[in-house]
């Protein structure tokens, strides 16, 4: 009975949807029973992680919205490719509702948890760790929300019928809350994490460095729409000197350096057996058949790639991205693991009903003149699949996979440090960090490759460009593509994403769609249901272009 009550609290304090406006019901069971010990409190917090691997989030919804609207990846489905795949997201798209609701559902649960389990002088170390974890997760949710939508409702207390409708807060206020949450997380999370596989205090330091990088990049863009005003500067506790945003990013990233390590072989990172919770993983979500009968891998795996013949396989890599990588590093060992460009698929024998190997290989014509001959019904042949996320067991007949989704890993930290040092005028030190990533890439083949070559003596602008490209090559499809493409402002997004796509040498109007060239693609639209049902929002609150 006790366990059922706890489970009921995790799964059911769920969401009443007044169309799309979310509210949480009051707790459904006695508070003292729910929070009777540390194990029970952890079980409640685990409910937030359960939301994050659910359908609207990292199981599918995140990828359908963020990945295919990134400008880096796209969709084989015509309806998706011609709307958000072309940077023309529809405010009525159900997946947008799901995404918005998923983030705020997690926020509302965390608000309730932090209200019910306050930090006090009597809090034990285990309780402090849980509370710090909750602050980390709330910061994580809001960091996604504010970067995706800009000015948004900021809710930090339990939600009731009386407080369900919330006006938008400025993105500056949201960033202040994110920073405050992460500082509480850093003060209370442990180095080991609340249990194996959970984020540690180093993950909070990592995320705070990423937050300051975003603020610094927005300031450097010189674009008014990007600016985040009023964020207080940190002070160096040793020298009592005020830090710039880039210096704050460095201060927090430096604390993470050396706390993790690159795995020797890049290509094992995404193996369903060897790739979970490695020495490189900073923050990772675990998928298994017990909690996720359909894994996120199903939407990246081509339909006929496994013997189940039932994968969704719709998320693919835009051809100019694939082409840039192969033209830059033709023998990069990461290339094989990143992109699927040819394979022998499976088919069902019409006479016997058995699943057998196809007579002909599936060949993607991505970066040659042959792409220009493809017709509308051959769209799948014009794009590469992202190998790192596909189901690895080709004998499999189900849609589940034990492969975890790595949200943040150490290579990202090294690339962050490379950029931070470069922006602070320390290009030579930036090259040191970048070379760590490139060296691992070279050594990720049976016979070490000469590519990607290390860097030495680049100018600040040359290194800035190289870091951007290497971040794309290393981390493509791992969830930060949408943000990294936009972090430096609209001019950068136009020159590095929109124009290379629209001017791609093998652009085929039968299978490709032009990207929208206005600022519209810099933010997602607020779901129309939210504007309609939230009494403190009007159509004037909608983002530009929608």
Coordinates of C-alpha atoms in Angstrom, one line a residue:
X1 CA 0.0 0.0 0.0
X2 CA 2.8 2.4 0.9
X3 CA 4.6 1.9 -2.4
X4 CA 1.3 2.3 -4.3
X5 CA 0.7 5.6 -2.6
X6 CA 4.2 6.8 -3.6
X7 CA 3.8 5.6 -7.1
X8 CA 0.5 7.4 -7.2
X9 CA 2.1 10.6 -6.3
X10 CA 4.8 10.2 -8.9
X11 CA 2.5 9.4 -11.8
X12 CA -0.8 11.0 -11.0
X13 CA -0.5 14.5 -9.4
X14 CA -0.5 15.0 -13.0
X15 CA -1.8 17.5 -15.3
X16 CA -5.2 18.7 -15.7
X17 CA -5.2 20.4 -19.1
X18 CA -7.6 23.3 -19.5
X19 CA -7.0 22.9 -23.2
X20 CA -3.2 23.5 -23.0
X21 CA -2.9 25.4 -19.8
X22 CA -1.3 23.2 -17.2
X23 CA -2.0 23.0 -13.6
X24 CA -1.1 20.5 -10.9
X25 CA -3.6 19.1 -8.5
X26 CA -2.9 19.1 -4.8
X27 CA -1.0 16.1 -3.5
X28 CA -3.1 12.9 -3.7
X29 CA -1.8 11.2 -0.6
X30 CA -0.7 12.2 2.9
X31 CA 2.5 14.3 2.7
X32 CA 4.1 12.5 5.7
X33 CA 3.6 9.2 4.0
X34 CA 4.9 10.4 0.7
X35 CA 8.1 11.9 2.1
X36 CA 8.5 9.4 5.0
X37 CA 12.2 8.8 4.3
X38 CA 15.0 9.6 1.8
X39 CA 14.1 6.6 -0.4
X40 CA 10.5 7.9 -0.7
X41 CA 11.7 11.4 -1.4
X42 CA 14.0 10.1 -4.1
X43 CA 11.1 8.2 -5.6
X44 CA 9.2 11.4 -6.0
X45 CA 12.1 13.1 -7.7
X46 CA 12.4 10.1 -10.0
X47 CA 9.0 11.0 -11.2
X48 CA 10.6 14.0 -12.9
X49 CA 13.1 11.8 -14.6
X50 CA 10.2 9.6 -15.7
X51 CA 8.7 12.7 -17.4
X52 CA 12.0 13.3 -19.2
X53 CA 12.0 9.9 -20.9
X54 CA 8.3 10.0 -21.7
X55 CA 6.8 10.5 -25.2
X56 CA 6.6 14.3 -25.2
X57 CA 10.2 14.7 -24.1
X58 CA 13.3 12.7 -25.0
X59 CA 11.5 9.6 -26.2
X60 CA 10.2 11.4 -29.2
X61 CA 8.7 14.9 -28.8
X62 CA 12.0 16.7 -28.2
X63 CA 13.5 15.3 -31.4
X64 CA 10.4 16.0 -33.5
X65 CA 10.4 19.6 -32.5
X66 CA 14.0 20.7 -31.6
X67 CA 16.0 18.3 -33.8
X68 CA 14.0 18.8 -37.0
X69 CA 13.6 22.5 -36.4
X70 CA 17.4 22.9 -35.7
X71 CA 18.5 23.6 -39.3
X72 CA 21.0 20.7 -38.8
X73 CA 18.6 17.7 -38.9
X74 CA 15.3 17.3 -40.8
X75 CA 12.5 14.9 -41.3
X76 CA 11.6 12.5 -44.1
X77 CA 7.9 13.2 -43.4
X78 CA 6.6 15.8 -45.8
X79 CA 4.3 17.5 -43.3
X80 CA 7.2 17.9 -40.9
X81 CA 9.8 18.8 -43.5
X82 CA 7.6 21.6 -45.0
X83 CA 6.7 23.2 -41.7
X84 CA 9.2 23.1 -38.9
X85 CA 11.8 21.4 -41.1
X86 CA 11.8 24.6 -43.1
X87 CA 11.9 26.8 -40.0
X88 CA 8.1 27.4 -40.3
X89 CA 6.8 25.9 -37.1
X90 CA 3.0 25.9 -36.8
X91 CA 1.7 27.3 -33.4
X92 CA -1.1 24.7 -33.6
X93 CA 1.3 21.7 -34.0
X94 CA 0.4 19.2 -31.3
X95 CA 4.1 18.3 -30.7
X96 CA 4.7 21.9 -29.7
X97 CA 2.0 21.7 -27.1
X98 CA 3.5 18.4 -25.9
X99 CA 7.0 20.0 -25.6
X100 CA 5.7 23.1 -23.7
X101 CA 3.6 21.0 -21.4
X102 CA 6.5 18.5 -20.8
X103 CA 8.8 21.3 -19.6
X104 CA 6.3 22.9 -17.4
X105 CA 5.0 19.6 -16.0
X106 CA 8.6 19.0 -14.8
X107 CA 8.8 22.5 -13.4
X108 CA 5.5 22.2 -11.5
X109 CA 6.5 18.9 -9.9
X110 CA 9.9 20.3 -8.9
X111 CA 8.2 23.4 -7.4
X112 CA 6.0 21.1 -5.3
X113 CA 8.9 19.0 -4.3
X114 CA 11.0 22.0 -3.2
X115 CA 8.0 23.3 -1.3
X116 CA 7.3 20.0 0.5
X117 CA 11.0 19.3 1.2
X118 CA 12.5 22.6 2.1
X119 CA 16.2 23.1 2.8
X120 CA 16.8 23.7 6.5
X121 CA 19.6 23.4 9.0
X122 CA 18.2 20.0 10.0
X123 CA 18.4 18.7 6.4
X124 CA 20.7 15.6 6.2
X125 CA 23.4 15.3 3.6
X126 CA 21.2 12.9 1.6
X127 CA 18.3 15.3 1.7
X128 CA 20.5 18.2 0.7
X129 CA 21.7 16.2 -2.3
X130 CA 18.1 15.6 -3.4
X131 CA 17.1 19.2 -2.9
X132 CA 20.2 20.3 -4.9
X133 CA 19.2 17.8 -7.6
X134 CA 15.8 19.3 -7.8
X135 CA 17.2 22.8 -8.2
X136 CA 19.5 21.5 -10.9
X137 CA 16.6 20.0 -12.8
X138 CA 14.5 23.1 -12.5
X139 CA 17.3 25.2 -13.9
X140 CA 17.7 22.6 -16.7
X141 CA 14.1 22.9 -17.6
X142 CA 14.0 26.6 -17.6
X143 CA 17.2 26.9 -19.6
X144 CA 15.5 24.9 -22.4
X145 CA 12.3 26.9 -22.0
X146 CA 13.9 30.4 -22.2
X147 CA 16.2 29.6 -25.0
X148 CA 13.4 28.1 -27.0
X149 CA 10.6 30.7 -26.4
X150 CA 12.3 33.9 -25.0
X151 CA 10.0 35.7 -22.5
X152 CA 7.9 33.0 -20.8
X153 CA 5.9 32.5 -17.5
X154 CA 8.3 32.0 -14.6
X155 CA 6.7 29.9 -11.9
X156 CA 8.7 28.9 -8.8
X157 CA 5.9 28.0 -6.3
X158 CA 3.3 25.2 -6.2
X159 CA 0.5 25.8 -8.7
X160 CA -3.1 25.9 -7.7
X161 CA -6.3 26.9 -9.5
X162 CA -5.9 30.4 -8.2
X163 CA -2.4 30.8 -9.6
X164 CA -2.5 28.7 -12.8
X165 CA -2.7 31.7 -15.2
X166 CA 0.7 33.4 -15.4
X167 CA 1.9 36.3 -17.5
X168 CA 5.2 36.2 -19.3
X169 CA 8.3 37.2 -17.4
X170 CA 11.3 38.7 -19.1
X171 CA 14.0 36.3 -20.2
X172 CA 16.4 38.2 -17.9
X173 CA 14.3 37.3 -14.9
X174 CA 14.3 33.7 -16.1
X175 CA 18.1 33.6 -16.4
X176 CA 18.4 35.1 -12.9
X177 CA 16.3 32.2 -11.6
X178 CA 18.3 29.7 -13.5
X179 CA 21.6 31.0 -12.0
X180 CA 20.1 31.1 -8.5
X181 CA 18.9 27.5 -8.8
X182 CA 22.3 26.3 -10.0
X183 CA 24.1 28.1 -7.2
X184 CA 21.8 26.3 -4.7
X185 CA 22.5 23.0 -6.6
X186 CA 26.3 23.6 -6.5
X187 CA 26.1 24.2 -2.7
X188 CA 24.2 21.0 -2.0
X189 CA 24.8 18.3 -4.7
X190 CA 27.4 15.8 -3.9
X191 CA 30.4 14.7 -6.1
X192 CA 29.1 11.2 -6.3
X193 CA 25.4 12.0 -7.1
X194 CA 22.4 10.7 -5.3
X195 CA 23.0 7.3 -6.8
X196 CA 25.0 5.8 -9.7
X197 CA 23.9 7.3 -13.0
X198 CA 22.5 10.6 -11.5
X199 CA 24.1 14.0 -12.1
X200 CA 26.7 15.2 -9.6
X201 CA 27.7 18.7 -8.5
X202 CA 30.0 18.8 -11.5
X203 CA 27.0 18.7 -13.8
X204 CA 25.6 21.8 -12.1
X205 CA 28.9 23.6 -12.6
X206 CA 28.9 22.5 -16.2
X207 CA 25.4 23.8 -16.8
X208 CA 26.2 27.1 -15.1
X209 CA 29.2 27.5 -17.4
X210 CA 26.9 26.9 -20.4
X211 CA 24.4 29.5 -19.1
X212 CA 27.1 32.1 -18.8
X213 CA 28.4 31.2 -22.3
X214 CA 24.9 31.9 -23.7
X215 CA 24.7 35.2 -21.9
X216 CA 28.2 36.2 -23.1
X217 CA 27.5 35.1 -26.7
X218 CA 24.2 37.1 -26.7
X219 CA 26.1 40.2 -25.6
X220 CA 28.8 39.7 -28.3
X221 CA 26.2 39.2 -31.1
X222 CA 25.4 42.9 -30.9
X223 CA 21.8 42.1 -31.7
X224 CA 19.1 43.7 -29.6
X225 CA 16.8 40.7 -29.7
X226 CA 19.6 38.5 -28.3
X227 CA 20.6 40.7 -25.3
X228 CA 19.8 39.5 -21.8
X229 CA 20.0 42.6 -19.6
X230 CA 20.5 43.0 -15.9
X231 CA 22.3 39.8 -15.1
X232 CA 24.6 40.5 -12.2
X233 CA 28.3 39.9 -12.6
X234 CA 30.0 37.4 -10.4
X235 CA 32.9 38.3 -8.2
X236 CA 36.1 36.3 -7.9
X237 CA 36.2 35.3 -4.3
X238 CA 40.0 35.3 -4.2
X239 CA 40.7 38.7 -5.8
X240 CA 37.3 40.3 -5.2
X241 CA 37.4 41.4 -8.9
X242 CA 34.2 41.5 -10.9
X243 CA 34.1 38.9 -13.6
X244 CA 32.9 39.2 -17.2
X245 CA 30.4 36.7 -18.4
X246 CA 33.1 34.8 -20.4
X247 CA 35.2 34.8 -17.2
X248 CA 32.3 33.3 -15.2
X249 CA 31.9 30.7 -17.9
X250 CA 35.6 29.8 -17.5
X251 CA 35.5 29.8 -13.7
X252 CA 32.7 27.2 -13.7
X253 CA 34.0 25.1 -16.6
X254 CA 37.5 25.0 -15.1
X255 CA 35.9 23.2 -12.0
X256 CA 34.7 20.4 -14.3
X257 CA 37.9 19.9 -16.2
X258 CA 39.5 16.6 -15.3
X259 CA 36.4 15.4 -13.4
X260 CA 35.5 13.2 -16.4
X261 CA 37.5 11.7 -19.2
X262 CA 37.1 11.0 -22.9
X263 CA 36.5 7.3 -23.6
X264 CA 39.3 6.1 -25.9
X265 CA 37.1 5.3 -28.8
X266 CA 34.4 7.7 -30.0
X267 CA 32.5 4.9 -31.7
X268 CA 31.7 3.1 -28.4
X269 CA 29.9 6.1 -27.0
X270 CA 26.7 5.2 -28.6
X271 CA 26.9 1.4 -28.2
X272 CA 23.8 0.0 -26.4
X273 CA 26.1 -2.2 -24.2
X274 CA 29.3 -0.2 -23.8
X275 CA 28.0 3.4 -24.2
X276 CA 25.9 3.9 -21.1
X277 CA 27.1 5.9 -18.2
X278 CA 30.8 6.0 -19.3
X279 CA 33.6 8.1 -17.9
X280 CA 32.5 10.8 -20.4
X281 CA 28.9 11.1 -19.3
X282 CA 28.0 14.3 -17.4
X283 CA 24.2 14.0 -17.6
X284 CA 22.5 11.0 -19.2
X285 CA 19.0 9.6 -19.4
X286 CA 18.6 5.9 -19.1
X287 CA 16.2 4.0 -21.4
X288 CA 15.1 0.4 -21.0
X289 CA 12.2 -1.8 -21.9
X290 CA 10.7 -1.6 -18.4
X291 CA 10.1 2.1 -18.5
X292 CA 10.2 2.9 -22.2
X293 CA 8.8 0.2 -24.5
X294 CA 9.5 2.6 -27.4
X295 CA 13.0 4.2 -27.2
X296 CA 14.1 7.4 -28.9
X297 CA 16.2 5.3 -31.2
X298 CA 13.1 4.2 -33.2
X299 CA 12.7 7.6 -34.7
X300 CA 16.3 7.7 -36.0
X301 CA 16.4 4.0 -37.3
X302 CA 15.4 3.4 -40.9
X303 CA 12.2 1.3 -41.2
X304 CA 13.9 -1.7 -42.8
X305 CA 17.2 -1.5 -40.9
X306 CA 16.2 -4.1 -38.3
X307 CA 14.2 -7.3 -38.7
X308 CA 11.2 -5.7 -37.0
X309 CA 10.6 -3.6 -40.1
X310 CA 8.6 -1.2 -37.9
X311 CA 11.0 1.6 -37.0
X312 CA 9.9 5.2 -37.6
X313 CA 13.2 6.4 -39.1
X314 CA 12.1 9.9 -40.0
X315 CA 14.8 12.1 -38.5
X316 CA 17.7 12.5 -40.9
X317 CA 20.7 14.8 -41.4
X318 CA 20.5 17.7 -43.8
X319 CA 22.8 17.1 -46.8
X320 CA 24.9 20.2 -46.5
X321 CA 25.8 19.2 -43.0
X322 CA 26.9 15.7 -44.1
X323 CA 28.8 17.2 -47.1
X324 CA 30.6 19.8 -44.9
X325 CA 31.9 17.0 -42.7
X326 CA 33.1 14.7 -45.4
X327 CA 34.7 17.6 -47.3
X328 CA 36.5 18.8 -44.2
X329 CA 37.7 15.4 -42.9
X330 CA 37.3 12.7 -45.6
X331 CA 38.8 10.0 -43.4
X332 CA 37.5 11.1 -40.0
X333 CA 36.8 7.9 -38.0
X334 CA 33.7 9.6 -36.5
X335 CA 32.1 9.8 -39.9
X336 CA 31.2 6.1 -39.9
X337 CA 29.5 6.3 -36.5
X338 CA 27.7 9.6 -37.3
X339 CA 26.1 8.9 -40.6
X340 CA 24.5 5.9 -42.3
X341 CA 24.9 6.3 -46.1
X342 CA 24.5 2.8 -47.3
X343 CA 23.3 -0.6 -45.9
X344 CA 21.6 -3.8 -46.8
X345 CA 18.1 -3.6 -45.4
X346 CA 15.5 -6.2 -44.7
X347 CA 12.2 -7.0 -46.5
X348 CA 9.4 -9.5 -46.0
X349 CA 9.3 -12.3 -48.5
X350 CA 5.9 -12.1 -50.2
X351 CA 5.7 -15.9 -50.7
X352 CA 6.8 -17.1 -47.2
X353 CA 6.2 -14.1 -45.0
X354 CA 9.8 -14.4 -43.7
X355 CA 12.0 -11.4 -43.1
X356 CA 15.0 -11.7 -45.4
X357 CA 17.8 -9.5 -46.5
X358 CA 16.9 -7.1 -49.4
X359 CA 18.2 -7.9 -52.9
X360 CA 19.5 -4.4 -53.3
X361 CA 21.3 -2.1 -50.8
X362 CA 19.8 1.1 -49.6
X363 CA 22.1 3.8 -50.9
X364 CA 21.7 7.5 -49.9
X365 CA 22.7 9.9 -52.6
X366 CA 23.6 12.9 -50.4
X367 CA 26.6 14.8 -51.8
X368 CA 26.9 14.0 -55.5
X369 CA 25.1 15.0 -58.7
X370 CA 23.0 11.9 -58.4
X371 CA 21.0 13.6 -55.8
X372 CA 19.6 15.9 -58.4
X373 CA 17.8 13.0 -60.1
X374 CA 15.8 11.9 -57.0
X375 CA 12.0 12.3 -57.1
X376 CA 9.6 13.2 -54.4
X377 CA 9.0 9.6 -53.4
X378 CA 12.7 9.1 -52.9
X379 CA 13.3 11.7 -50.3
X380 CA 14.8 9.2 -47.9
X381 CA 17.6 8.5 -50.4
X382 CA 18.7 12.2 -50.3
X383 CA 19.5 12.3 -46.6
X384 CA 21.8 10.4 -44.3
X385 CA 20.6 8.7 -41.1
X386 CA 22.3 9.5 -37.8
X387 CA 24.1 6.3 -37.0
X388 CA 24.9 7.2 -33.4
X389 CA 21.2 7.1 -32.5
X390 CA 20.0 4.1 -34.5
X391 CA 19.2 0.6 -33.0
X392 CA 22.4 -1.3 -33.0
X393 CA 20.9 -4.9 -32.8
X394 CA 19.7 -5.5 -36.4
X395 CA 18.1 -8.8 -35.4
X396 CA 15.8 -6.9 -33.1
X397 CA 12.0 -7.0 -33.7
X398 CA 10.9 -4.5 -31.1
X399 CA 11.2 -0.7 -30.8
X400 CA 12.9 -0.5 -27.4
X401 CA 16.6 -0.1 -26.8
X402 CA 18.8 0.0 -23.7
X403 CA 20.9 2.8 -25.3
X404 CA 20.9 5.9 -23.1
X405 CA 20.5 9.4 -24.3
X406 CA 23.6 11.4 -23.4
X407 CA 22.5 15.0 -22.8
X408 CA 25.9 16.4 -21.8
X409 CA 29.3 14.8 -22.1
X410 CA 32.9 15.7 -21.5
X411 CA 33.8 16.4 -25.1
X412 CA 31.2 19.2 -24.9
X413 CA 33.0 20.6 -21.9
X414 CA 36.4 20.6 -23.7
X415 CA 34.8 22.4 -26.7
X416 CA 33.3 24.9 -24.4
X417 CA 36.7 25.6 -22.7
X418 CA 38.3 25.9 -26.2
X419 CA 35.8 28.6 -27.1
X420 CA 35.9 30.3 -23.8
X421 CA 39.7 30.6 -23.9
X422 CA 39.6 31.8 -27.5
X423 CA 37.0 34.5 -26.6
X424 CA 39.1 35.6 -23.7
X425 CA 42.1 36.1 -26.1
X426 CA 43.9 32.9 -25.1
X427 CA 43.7 31.1 -28.4
X428 CA 46.7 28.9 -27.8
X429 CA 45.1 27.4 -24.7
X430 CA 41.8 27.1 -26.6
X431 CA 43.7 25.0 -29.2
X432 CA 45.0 22.7 -26.4
X433 CA 41.4 21.8 -25.4
X434 CA 40.2 21.4 -29.0
X435 CA 43.2 19.1 -29.7
X436 CA 42.1 16.8 -27.0
X437 CA 38.8 16.2 -28.8
X438 CA 40.5 15.9 -32.2
X439 CA 43.1 13.5 -30.9
X440 CA 40.5 11.1 -29.6
X441 CA 38.7 11.3 -32.9
X442 CA 41.8 10.3 -34.8
X443 CA 42.4 7.3 -32.6
X444 CA 38.9 6.0 -32.9
X445 CA 39.6 3.7 -35.8
X446 CA 41.3 0.3 -35.9
X447 CA 44.2 2.0 -37.7
X448 CA 44.6 5.6 -36.4
X449 CA 43.8 8.2 -38.9
X450 CA 45.7 11.4 -39.8
X451 CA 42.3 13.2 -39.6
X452 CA 41.0 15.3 -38.1
X453 CA 44.3 17.1 -37.9
X454 CA 45.2 19.1 -34.8
X455 CA 45.3 22.9 -34.8
X456 CA 48.2 25.2 -34.1
X457 CA 48.7 28.9 -34.5
X458 CA 45.2 29.8 -35.7
X459 CA 43.9 33.4 -35.4
X460 CA 41.1 34.0 -33.0
X461 CA 38.6 34.2 -35.9
X462 CA 40.0 31.0 -37.5
X463 CA 39.8 29.1 -34.2
X464 CA 36.3 30.4 -33.6
X465 CA 35.1 29.0 -36.9
X466 CA 37.0 25.7 -36.4
X467 CA 35.4 25.2 -33.0
X468 CA 31.9 25.8 -34.3
X469 CA 32.5 23.2 -37.1
X470 CA 34.1 20.7 -34.8
X471 CA 31.3 21.0 -32.3
X472 CA 28.9 20.2 -35.1
X473 CA 30.9 17.2 -36.2
X474 CA 31.4 15.8 -32.7
X475 CA 28.0 16.5 -31.1
X476 CA 25.6 16.4 -34.0
X477 CA 22.2 15.1 -33.0
X478 CA 22.9 15.1 -29.3
X479 CA 20.3 17.7 -28.5
X480 CA 22.2 21.0 -28.5
X481 CA 22.1 21.6 -32.3
X482 CA 19.1 23.9 -32.2
X483 CA 20.7 26.1 -29.5
X484 CA 24.3 26.1 -30.8
X485 CA 23.1 27.2 -34.3
X486 CA 21.3 30.2 -32.7
X487 CA 23.5 31.1 -29.7
X488 CA 25.6 33.7 -31.6
X489 CA 22.7 35.6 -33.1
X490 CA 20.6 35.8 -36.3
X491 CA 23.4 37.0 -38.5
X492 CA 25.5 34.0 -37.6
X493 CA 22.5 31.6 -37.9
X494 CA 21.9 33.0 -41.4
X495 CA 25.5 32.7 -42.6
X496 CA 26.2 29.3 -41.1
X497 CA 22.9 27.5 -41.3
X498 CA 20.3 29.1 -43.5
X499 CA 22.4 30.2 -46.5
X500 CA 24.5 26.9 -46.7
X501 CA 21.2 25.0 -46.8
X502 CA 19.4 27.2 -49.3
X503 CA 22.4 27.5 -51.5
X504 CA 23.5 23.8 -51.3
X505 CA 25.1 22.8 -54.6
X506 CA 22.9 19.7 -54.9
X507 CA 19.7 21.3 -53.6
X508 CA 16.8 19.4 -55.2
X509 CA 13.4 21.1 -55.2
X510 CA 11.7 17.7 -55.5
X511 CA 12.9 16.6 -52.0
X512 CA 14.3 19.7 -50.3
X513 CA 12.6 22.7 -48.7
X514 CA 14.0 26.2 -48.5
X515 CA 14.6 27.6 -45.0
X516 CA 12.7 30.6 -43.9
X517 CA 15.1 33.6 -44.0
X518 CA 13.5 35.8 -41.3
X519 CA 14.1 35.9 -37.6
X520 CA 11.1 33.7 -37.2
X521 CA 13.3 30.6 -36.9
X522 CA 15.2 32.0 -33.9
X523 CA 12.5 31.1 -31.5
X524 CA 9.6 28.6 -31.3
X525 CA 6.1 29.9 -31.3
X526 CA 4.2 29.8 -28.0
X527 CA 1.6 27.1 -28.5
X528 CA -1.7 28.6 -29.6
X529 CA -3.6 26.7 -27.0
X530 CA -1.5 28.3 -24.3
X531 CA -2.3 31.8 -25.6
X532 CA -6.0 30.9 -25.9
X533 CA -6.4 29.5 -22.5
X534 CA -4.0 31.4 -20.3
X535 CA -6.0 34.4 -19.1
X536 CA -2.8 36.4 -18.7
X537 CA -1.7 36.0 -22.3
X538 CA -3.0 37.5 -25.5
X539 CA -2.1 37.2 -29.2
X540 CA 0.3 40.1 -28.7
X541 CA 2.5 37.8 -26.6
X542 CA 3.2 35.5 -29.5
X543 CA 6.8 35.4 -30.8
X544 CA 7.8 37.2 -34.0
X545 CA 6.6 35.7 -37.3
X546 CA 3.8 33.6 -35.8

